[in-house]
PDB file of C-alpha atoms in Angstrom:
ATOM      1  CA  UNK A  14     -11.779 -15.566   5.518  1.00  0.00           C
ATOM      2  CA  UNK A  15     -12.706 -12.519   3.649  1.00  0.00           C
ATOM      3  CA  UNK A  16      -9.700 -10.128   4.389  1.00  0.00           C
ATOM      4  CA  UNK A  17     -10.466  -6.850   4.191  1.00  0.00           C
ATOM      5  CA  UNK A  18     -13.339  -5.658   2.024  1.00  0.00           C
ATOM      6  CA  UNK A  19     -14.618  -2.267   0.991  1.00  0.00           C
ATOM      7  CA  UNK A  20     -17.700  -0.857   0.329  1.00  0.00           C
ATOM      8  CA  UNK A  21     -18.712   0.580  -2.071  1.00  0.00           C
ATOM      9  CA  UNK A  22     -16.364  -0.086  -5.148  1.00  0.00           C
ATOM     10  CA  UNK A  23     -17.026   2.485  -7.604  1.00  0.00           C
ATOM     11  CA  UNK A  24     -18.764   5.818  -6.566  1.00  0.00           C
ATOM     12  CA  UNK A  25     -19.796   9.365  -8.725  1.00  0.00           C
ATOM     13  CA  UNK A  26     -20.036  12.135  -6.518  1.00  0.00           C
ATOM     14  CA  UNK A  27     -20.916  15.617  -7.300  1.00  0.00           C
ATOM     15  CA  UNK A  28     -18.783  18.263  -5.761  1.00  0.00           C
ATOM     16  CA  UNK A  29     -20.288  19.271  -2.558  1.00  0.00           C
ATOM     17  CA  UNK A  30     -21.597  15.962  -1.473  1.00  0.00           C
ATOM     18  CA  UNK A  31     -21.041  13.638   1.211  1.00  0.00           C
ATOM     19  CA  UNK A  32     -20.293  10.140   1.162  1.00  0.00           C
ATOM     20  CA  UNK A  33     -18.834   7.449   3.672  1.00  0.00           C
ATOM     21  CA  UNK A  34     -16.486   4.491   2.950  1.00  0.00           C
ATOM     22  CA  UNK A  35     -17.093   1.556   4.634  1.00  0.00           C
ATOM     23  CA  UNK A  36     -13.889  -0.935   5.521  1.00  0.00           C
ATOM     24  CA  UNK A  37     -14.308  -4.646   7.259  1.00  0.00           C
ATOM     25  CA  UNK A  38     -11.789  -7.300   8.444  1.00  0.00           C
ATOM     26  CA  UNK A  39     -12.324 -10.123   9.471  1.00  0.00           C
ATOM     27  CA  UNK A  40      -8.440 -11.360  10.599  1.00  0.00           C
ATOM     28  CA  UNK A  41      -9.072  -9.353  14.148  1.00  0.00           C
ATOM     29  CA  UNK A  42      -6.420  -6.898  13.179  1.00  0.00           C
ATOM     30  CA  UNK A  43      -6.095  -3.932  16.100  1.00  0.00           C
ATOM     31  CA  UNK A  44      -4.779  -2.030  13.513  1.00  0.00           C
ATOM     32  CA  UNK A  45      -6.504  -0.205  10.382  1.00  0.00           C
ATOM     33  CA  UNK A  46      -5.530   2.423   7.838  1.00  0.00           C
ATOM     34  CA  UNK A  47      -7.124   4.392   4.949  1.00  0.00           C
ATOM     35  CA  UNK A  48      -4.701   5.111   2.100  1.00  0.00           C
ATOM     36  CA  UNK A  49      -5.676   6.999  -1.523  1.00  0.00           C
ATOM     37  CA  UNK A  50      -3.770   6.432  -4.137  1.00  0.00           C
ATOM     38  CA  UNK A  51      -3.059   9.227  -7.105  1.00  0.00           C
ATOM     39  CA  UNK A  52      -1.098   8.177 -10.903  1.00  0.00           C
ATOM     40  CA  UNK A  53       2.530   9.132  -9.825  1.00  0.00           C
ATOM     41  CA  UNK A  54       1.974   9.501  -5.868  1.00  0.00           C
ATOM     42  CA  UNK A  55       2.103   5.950  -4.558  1.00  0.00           C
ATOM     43  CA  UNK A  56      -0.724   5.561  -1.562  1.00  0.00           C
ATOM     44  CA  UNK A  57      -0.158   7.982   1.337  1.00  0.00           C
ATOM     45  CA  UNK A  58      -1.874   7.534   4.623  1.00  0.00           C
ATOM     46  CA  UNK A  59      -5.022   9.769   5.317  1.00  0.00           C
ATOM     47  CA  UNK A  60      -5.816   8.328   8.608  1.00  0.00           C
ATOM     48  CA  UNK A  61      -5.055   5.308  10.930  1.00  0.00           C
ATOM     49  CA  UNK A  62      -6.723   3.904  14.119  1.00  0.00           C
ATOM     50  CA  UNK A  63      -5.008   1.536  16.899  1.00  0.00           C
ATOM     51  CA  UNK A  64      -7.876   0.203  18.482  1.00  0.00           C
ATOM     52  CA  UNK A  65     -11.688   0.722  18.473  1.00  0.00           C
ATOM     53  CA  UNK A  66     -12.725   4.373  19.309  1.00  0.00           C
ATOM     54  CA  UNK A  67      -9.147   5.722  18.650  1.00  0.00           C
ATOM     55  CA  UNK A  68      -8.258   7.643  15.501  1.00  0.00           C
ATOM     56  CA  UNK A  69      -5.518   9.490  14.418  1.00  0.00           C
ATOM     57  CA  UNK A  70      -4.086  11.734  11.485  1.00  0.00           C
ATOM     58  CA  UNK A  71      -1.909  10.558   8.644  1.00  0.00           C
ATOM     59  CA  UNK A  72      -0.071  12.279   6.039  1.00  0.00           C
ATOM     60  CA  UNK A  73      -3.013  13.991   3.913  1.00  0.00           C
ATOM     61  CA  UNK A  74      -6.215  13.837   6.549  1.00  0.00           C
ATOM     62  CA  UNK A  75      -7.656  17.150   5.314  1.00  0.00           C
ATOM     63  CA  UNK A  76     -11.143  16.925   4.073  1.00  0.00           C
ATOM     64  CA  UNK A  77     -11.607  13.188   5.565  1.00  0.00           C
ATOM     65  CA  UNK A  78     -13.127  12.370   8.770  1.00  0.00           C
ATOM     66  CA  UNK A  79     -13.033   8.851  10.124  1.00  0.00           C
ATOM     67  CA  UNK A  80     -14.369   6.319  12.631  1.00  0.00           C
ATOM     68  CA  UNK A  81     -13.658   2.896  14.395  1.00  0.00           C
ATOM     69  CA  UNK A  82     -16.710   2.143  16.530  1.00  0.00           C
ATOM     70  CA  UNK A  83     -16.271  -1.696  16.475  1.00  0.00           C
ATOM     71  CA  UNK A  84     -12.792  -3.302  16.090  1.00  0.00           C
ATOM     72  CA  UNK A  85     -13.791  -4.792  12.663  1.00  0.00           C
ATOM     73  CA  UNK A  86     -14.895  -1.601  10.564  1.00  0.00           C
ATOM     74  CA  UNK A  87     -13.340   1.709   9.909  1.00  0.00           C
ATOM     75  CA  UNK A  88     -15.168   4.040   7.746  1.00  0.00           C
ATOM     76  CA  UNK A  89     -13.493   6.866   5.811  1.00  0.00           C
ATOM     77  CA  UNK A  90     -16.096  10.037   5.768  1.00  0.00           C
ATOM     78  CA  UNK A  91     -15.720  12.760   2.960  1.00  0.00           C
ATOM     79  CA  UNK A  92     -18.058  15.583   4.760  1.00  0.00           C
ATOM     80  CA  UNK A  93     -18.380  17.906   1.107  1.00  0.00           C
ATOM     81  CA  UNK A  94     -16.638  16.577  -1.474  1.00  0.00           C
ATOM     82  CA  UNK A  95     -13.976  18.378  -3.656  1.00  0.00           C
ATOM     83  CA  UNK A  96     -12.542  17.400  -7.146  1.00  0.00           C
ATOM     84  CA  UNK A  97      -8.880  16.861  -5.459  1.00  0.00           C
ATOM     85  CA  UNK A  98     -10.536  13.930  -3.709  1.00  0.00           C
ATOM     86  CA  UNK A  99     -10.536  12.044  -7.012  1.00  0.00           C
ATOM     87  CA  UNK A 100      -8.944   8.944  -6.257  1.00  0.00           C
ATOM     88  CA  UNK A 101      -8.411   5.352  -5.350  1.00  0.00           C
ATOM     89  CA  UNK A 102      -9.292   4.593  -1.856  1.00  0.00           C
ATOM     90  CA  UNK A 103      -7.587   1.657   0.049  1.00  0.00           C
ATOM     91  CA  UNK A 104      -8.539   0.091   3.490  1.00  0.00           C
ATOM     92  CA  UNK A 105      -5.743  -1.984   5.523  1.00  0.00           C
ATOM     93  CA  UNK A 106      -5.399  -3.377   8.417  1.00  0.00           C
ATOM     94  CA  UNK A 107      -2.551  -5.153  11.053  1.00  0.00           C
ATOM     95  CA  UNK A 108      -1.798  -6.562  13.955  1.00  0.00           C
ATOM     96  CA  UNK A 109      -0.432  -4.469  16.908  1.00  0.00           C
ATOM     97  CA  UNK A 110       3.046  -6.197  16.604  1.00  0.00           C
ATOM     98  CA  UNK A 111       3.460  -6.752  13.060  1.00  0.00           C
ATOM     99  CA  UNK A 112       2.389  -2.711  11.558  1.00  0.00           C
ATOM    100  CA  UNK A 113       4.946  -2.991   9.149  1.00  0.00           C
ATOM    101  CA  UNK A 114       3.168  -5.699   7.548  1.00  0.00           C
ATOM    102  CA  UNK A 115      -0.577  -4.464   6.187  1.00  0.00           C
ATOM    103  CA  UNK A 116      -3.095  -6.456   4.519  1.00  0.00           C
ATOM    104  CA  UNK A 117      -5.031  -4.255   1.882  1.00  0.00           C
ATOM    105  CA  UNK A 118      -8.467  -4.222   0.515  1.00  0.00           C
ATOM    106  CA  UNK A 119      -9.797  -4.141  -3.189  1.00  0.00           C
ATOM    107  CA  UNK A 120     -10.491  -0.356  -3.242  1.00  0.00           C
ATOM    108  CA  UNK A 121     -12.761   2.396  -3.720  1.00  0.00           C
ATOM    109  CA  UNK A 122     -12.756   4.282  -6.913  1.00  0.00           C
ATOM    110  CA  UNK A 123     -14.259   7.417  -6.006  1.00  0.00           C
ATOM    111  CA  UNK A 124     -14.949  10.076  -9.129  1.00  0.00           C
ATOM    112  CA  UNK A 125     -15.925  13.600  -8.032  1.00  0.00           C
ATOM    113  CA  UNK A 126     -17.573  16.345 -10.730  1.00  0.00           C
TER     114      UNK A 126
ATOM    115  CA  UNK B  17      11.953  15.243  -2.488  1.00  0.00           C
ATOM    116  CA  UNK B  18      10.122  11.735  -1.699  1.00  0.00           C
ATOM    117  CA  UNK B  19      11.503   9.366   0.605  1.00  0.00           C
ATOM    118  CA  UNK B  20      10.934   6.125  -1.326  1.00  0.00           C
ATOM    119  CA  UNK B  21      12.007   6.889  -4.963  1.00  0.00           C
ATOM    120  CA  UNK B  22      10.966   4.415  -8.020  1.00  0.00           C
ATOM    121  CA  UNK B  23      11.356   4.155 -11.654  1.00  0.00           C
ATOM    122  CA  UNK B  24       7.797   4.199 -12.513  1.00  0.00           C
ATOM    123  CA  UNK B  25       8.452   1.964 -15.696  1.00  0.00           C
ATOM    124  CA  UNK B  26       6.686   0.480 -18.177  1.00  0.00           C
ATOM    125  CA  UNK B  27       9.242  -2.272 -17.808  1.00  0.00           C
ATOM    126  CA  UNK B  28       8.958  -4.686 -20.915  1.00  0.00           C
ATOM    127  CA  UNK B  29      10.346  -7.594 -20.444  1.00  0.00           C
ATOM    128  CA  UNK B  30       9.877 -11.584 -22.415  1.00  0.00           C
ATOM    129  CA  UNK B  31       8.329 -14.300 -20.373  1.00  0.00           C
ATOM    130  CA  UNK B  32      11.419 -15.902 -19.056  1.00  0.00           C
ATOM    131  CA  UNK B  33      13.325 -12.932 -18.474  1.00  0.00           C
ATOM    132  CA  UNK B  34      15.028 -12.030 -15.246  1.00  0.00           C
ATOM    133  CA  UNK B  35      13.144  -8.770 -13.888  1.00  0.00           C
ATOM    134  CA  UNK B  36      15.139  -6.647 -11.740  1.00  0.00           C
ATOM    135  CA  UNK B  37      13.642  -3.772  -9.720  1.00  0.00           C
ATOM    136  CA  UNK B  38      14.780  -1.142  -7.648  1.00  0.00           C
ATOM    137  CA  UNK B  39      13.908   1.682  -5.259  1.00  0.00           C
ATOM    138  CA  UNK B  40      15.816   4.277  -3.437  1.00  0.00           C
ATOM    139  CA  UNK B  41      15.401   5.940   0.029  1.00  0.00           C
ATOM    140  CA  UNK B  42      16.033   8.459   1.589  1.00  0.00           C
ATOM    141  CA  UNK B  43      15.121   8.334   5.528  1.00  0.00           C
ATOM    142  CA  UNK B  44      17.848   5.908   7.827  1.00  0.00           C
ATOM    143  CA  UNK B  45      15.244   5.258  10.082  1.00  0.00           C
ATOM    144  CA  UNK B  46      13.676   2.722   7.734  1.00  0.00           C
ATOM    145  CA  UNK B  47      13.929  -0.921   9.161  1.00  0.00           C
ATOM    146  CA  UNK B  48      11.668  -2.814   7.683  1.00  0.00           C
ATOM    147  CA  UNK B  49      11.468  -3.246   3.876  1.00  0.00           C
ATOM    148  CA  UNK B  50       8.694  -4.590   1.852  1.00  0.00           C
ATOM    149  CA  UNK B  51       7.486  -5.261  -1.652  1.00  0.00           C
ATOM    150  CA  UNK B  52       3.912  -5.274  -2.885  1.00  0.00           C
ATOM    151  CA  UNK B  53       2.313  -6.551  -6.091  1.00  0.00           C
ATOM    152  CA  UNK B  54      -0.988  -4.900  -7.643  1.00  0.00           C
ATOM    153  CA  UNK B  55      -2.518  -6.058 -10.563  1.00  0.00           C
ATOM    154  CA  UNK B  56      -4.672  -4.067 -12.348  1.00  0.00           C
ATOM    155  CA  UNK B  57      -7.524  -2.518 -10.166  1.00  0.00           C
ATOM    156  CA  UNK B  58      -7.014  -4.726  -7.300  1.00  0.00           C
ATOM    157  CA  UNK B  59      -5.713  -4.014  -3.940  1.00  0.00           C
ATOM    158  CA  UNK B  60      -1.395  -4.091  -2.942  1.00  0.00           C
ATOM    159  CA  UNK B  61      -1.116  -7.685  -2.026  1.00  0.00           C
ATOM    160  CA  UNK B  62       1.887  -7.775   0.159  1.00  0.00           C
ATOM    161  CA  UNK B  63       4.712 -10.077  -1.842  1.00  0.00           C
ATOM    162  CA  UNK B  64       8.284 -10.088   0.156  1.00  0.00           C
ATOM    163  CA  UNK B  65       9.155  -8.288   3.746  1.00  0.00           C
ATOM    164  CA  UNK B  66      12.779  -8.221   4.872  1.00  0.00           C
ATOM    165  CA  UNK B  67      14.578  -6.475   7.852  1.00  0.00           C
ATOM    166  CA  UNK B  68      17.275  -4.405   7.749  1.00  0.00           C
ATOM    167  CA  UNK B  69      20.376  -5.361   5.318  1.00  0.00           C
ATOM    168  CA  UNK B  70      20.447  -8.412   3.388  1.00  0.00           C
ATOM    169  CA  UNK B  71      18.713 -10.686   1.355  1.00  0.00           C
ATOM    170  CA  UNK B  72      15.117 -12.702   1.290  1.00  0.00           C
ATOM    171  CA  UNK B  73      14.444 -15.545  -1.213  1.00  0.00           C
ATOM    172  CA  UNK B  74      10.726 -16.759  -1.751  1.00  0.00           C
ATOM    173  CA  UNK B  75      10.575 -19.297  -5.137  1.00  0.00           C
ATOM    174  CA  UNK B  76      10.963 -17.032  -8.024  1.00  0.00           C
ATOM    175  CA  UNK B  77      11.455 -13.674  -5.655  1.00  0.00           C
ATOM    176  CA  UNK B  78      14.176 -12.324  -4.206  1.00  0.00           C
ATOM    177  CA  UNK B  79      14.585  -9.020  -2.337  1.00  0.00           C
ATOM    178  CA  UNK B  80      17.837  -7.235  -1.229  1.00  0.00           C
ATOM    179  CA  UNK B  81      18.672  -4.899   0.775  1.00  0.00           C
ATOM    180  CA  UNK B  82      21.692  -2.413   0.839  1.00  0.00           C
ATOM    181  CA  UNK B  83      21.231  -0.158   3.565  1.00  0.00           C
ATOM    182  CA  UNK B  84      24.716   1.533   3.117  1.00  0.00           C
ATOM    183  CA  UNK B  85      23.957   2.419  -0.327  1.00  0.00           C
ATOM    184  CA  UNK B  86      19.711   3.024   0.461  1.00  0.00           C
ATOM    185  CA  UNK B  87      19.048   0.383  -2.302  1.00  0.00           C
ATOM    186  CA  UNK B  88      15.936  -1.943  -2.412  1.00  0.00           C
ATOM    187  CA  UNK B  89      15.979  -4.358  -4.885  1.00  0.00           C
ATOM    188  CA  UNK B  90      13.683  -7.461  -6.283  1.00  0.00           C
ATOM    189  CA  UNK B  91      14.647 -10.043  -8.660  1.00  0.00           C
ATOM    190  CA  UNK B  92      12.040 -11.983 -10.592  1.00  0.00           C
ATOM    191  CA  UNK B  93      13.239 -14.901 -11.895  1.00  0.00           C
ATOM    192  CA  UNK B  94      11.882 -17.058 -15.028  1.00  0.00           C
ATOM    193  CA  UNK B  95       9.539 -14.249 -15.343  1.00  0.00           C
ATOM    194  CA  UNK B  96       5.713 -15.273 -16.160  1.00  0.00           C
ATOM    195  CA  UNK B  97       3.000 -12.989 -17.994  1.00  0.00           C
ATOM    196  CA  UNK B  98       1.040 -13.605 -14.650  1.00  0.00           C
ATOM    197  CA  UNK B  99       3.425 -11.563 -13.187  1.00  0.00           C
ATOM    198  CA  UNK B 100       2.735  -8.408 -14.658  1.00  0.00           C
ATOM    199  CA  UNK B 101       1.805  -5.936 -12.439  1.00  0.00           C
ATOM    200  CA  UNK B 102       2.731  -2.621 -10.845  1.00  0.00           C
ATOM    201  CA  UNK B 103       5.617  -3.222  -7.723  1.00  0.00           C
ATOM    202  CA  UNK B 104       5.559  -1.256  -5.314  1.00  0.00           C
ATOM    203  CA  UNK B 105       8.166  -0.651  -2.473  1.00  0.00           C
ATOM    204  CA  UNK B 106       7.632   0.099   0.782  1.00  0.00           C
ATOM    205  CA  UNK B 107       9.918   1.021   4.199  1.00  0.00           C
ATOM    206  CA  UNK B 108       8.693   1.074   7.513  1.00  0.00           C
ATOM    207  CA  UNK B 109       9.942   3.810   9.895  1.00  0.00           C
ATOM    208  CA  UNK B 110       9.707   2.509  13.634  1.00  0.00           C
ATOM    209  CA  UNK B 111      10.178   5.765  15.234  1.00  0.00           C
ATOM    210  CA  UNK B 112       6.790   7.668  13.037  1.00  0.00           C
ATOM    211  CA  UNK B 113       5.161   4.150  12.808  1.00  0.00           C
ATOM    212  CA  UNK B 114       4.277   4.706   9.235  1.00  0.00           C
ATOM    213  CA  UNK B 115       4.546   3.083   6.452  1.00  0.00           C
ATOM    214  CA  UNK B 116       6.171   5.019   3.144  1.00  0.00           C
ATOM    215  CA  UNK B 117       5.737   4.001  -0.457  1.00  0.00           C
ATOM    216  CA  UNK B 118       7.297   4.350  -3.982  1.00  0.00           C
ATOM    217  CA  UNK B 119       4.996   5.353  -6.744  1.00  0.00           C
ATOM    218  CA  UNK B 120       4.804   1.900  -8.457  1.00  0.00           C
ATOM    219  CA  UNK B 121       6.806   0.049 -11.335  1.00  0.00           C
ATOM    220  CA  UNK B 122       4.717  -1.683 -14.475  1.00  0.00           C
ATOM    221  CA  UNK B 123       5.957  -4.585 -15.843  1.00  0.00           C
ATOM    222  CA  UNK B 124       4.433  -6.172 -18.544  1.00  0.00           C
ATOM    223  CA  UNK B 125       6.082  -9.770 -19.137  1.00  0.00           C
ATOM    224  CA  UNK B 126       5.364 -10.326 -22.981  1.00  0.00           C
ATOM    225  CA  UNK B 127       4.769 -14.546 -23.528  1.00  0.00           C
TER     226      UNK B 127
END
């Protein structure tokens, strides 16, 4: 088993552009998250989806879109991309009954100019 | 002020050593209690989980709880240079369904 993977796993972007994050498990987990991570700030939760075609808002969602069209992937959209969004990007995933117990991918490092 | 407060280190300690580790919180609706282990540009690996008050022993690892006091603690024990790595807490809050973590603790274990 793979876990969870990400693609890609380094990225330059120049402010204004748009990328997506791509996130895969392979464990059948309901559950999956997307998390960045800032020196100082721990990871805080930018969105989260319970089950395939079902999204919903974490702590700091602004400027992120997301999607869960098959149970396995959940990809993390940045529509124009801003300096702030300089960060380390982390996928995870759970079962329905277990949430408090997440499984966590290698990351995205994601530089914008 | 943040709901899951941590040191955020460098901790130094010999290989050996007994590591000690601590967060505080803030929120009583936390129930579950975690502790994660990242090495350098890697994912949070998940490394102890414990409900409520109390402790959790795992080889070298122990966590402890104090939910009276809002302590969360981790003990390393015979401390190894493969164990350095940033620790990070974590407490699970039923009601918001979220997940809430400290900002990380180095520790370098020197051999």
């Amino acid at each position: 088993n793979a876990g969870v993977t990400q693609t890609p796993k380094f990225r330059v972007l120049k402010t204004g552009q748009s990328m997506t994050l791509l996130c895969a498990q392979d464990m059948n987990h309901e559950y999956m998250y997307w998390y960045r991570q800032d020196p100082g700030m721990g990871l805080r939760l930018i969105h989260y989806s319970v089950g395939e075609g079902t999204t919903a808002k974490g702590e700091v969602p602004d400027g992120y879109n997301v999607s869960r069209l098959k149970k396995q992937n959940f990809l993390l959209g940045l529509e124009s991309a801003a300096p702030s969004q300089t960060s380390v990007y982390f996928c995870a995933s759970s079962y329905v009954q277990r949430e408090e117990t997440q499984y966590f991918g290698p990351g995205t490092r994601l530089l914008v100019l | 002020q943040k709901e899951v407060e941590q040191d955020p280190g460098p901790l130094s300690v010999p290989e050996g050593a007994i590591v000690s580790l601590n967060c505080t919180y803030s929120n009583s609706a936390f129930q579950y209690f975690m502790w994660y282990r990242q090495y350098s540009r890697k994912g949070p690996e998940l490394l102890m989980y414990t409900y409520s008050s109390g402790n959790k022993e795992d080889g070298r690892f122990t966590a402890q709880v104090d939910k009276s006091s809002k302590y969360i603690s981790l003990f390393i024990r015979d401390s190894q240079p493969s164990d350095s790595a940033t620790y990070l807490c974590a407490s699970f809050d039923t009601g918001r369904r979220a997940l809430t973590f400290g900002s990380g603790t180095r520790l370098q274990v020197q051999p």
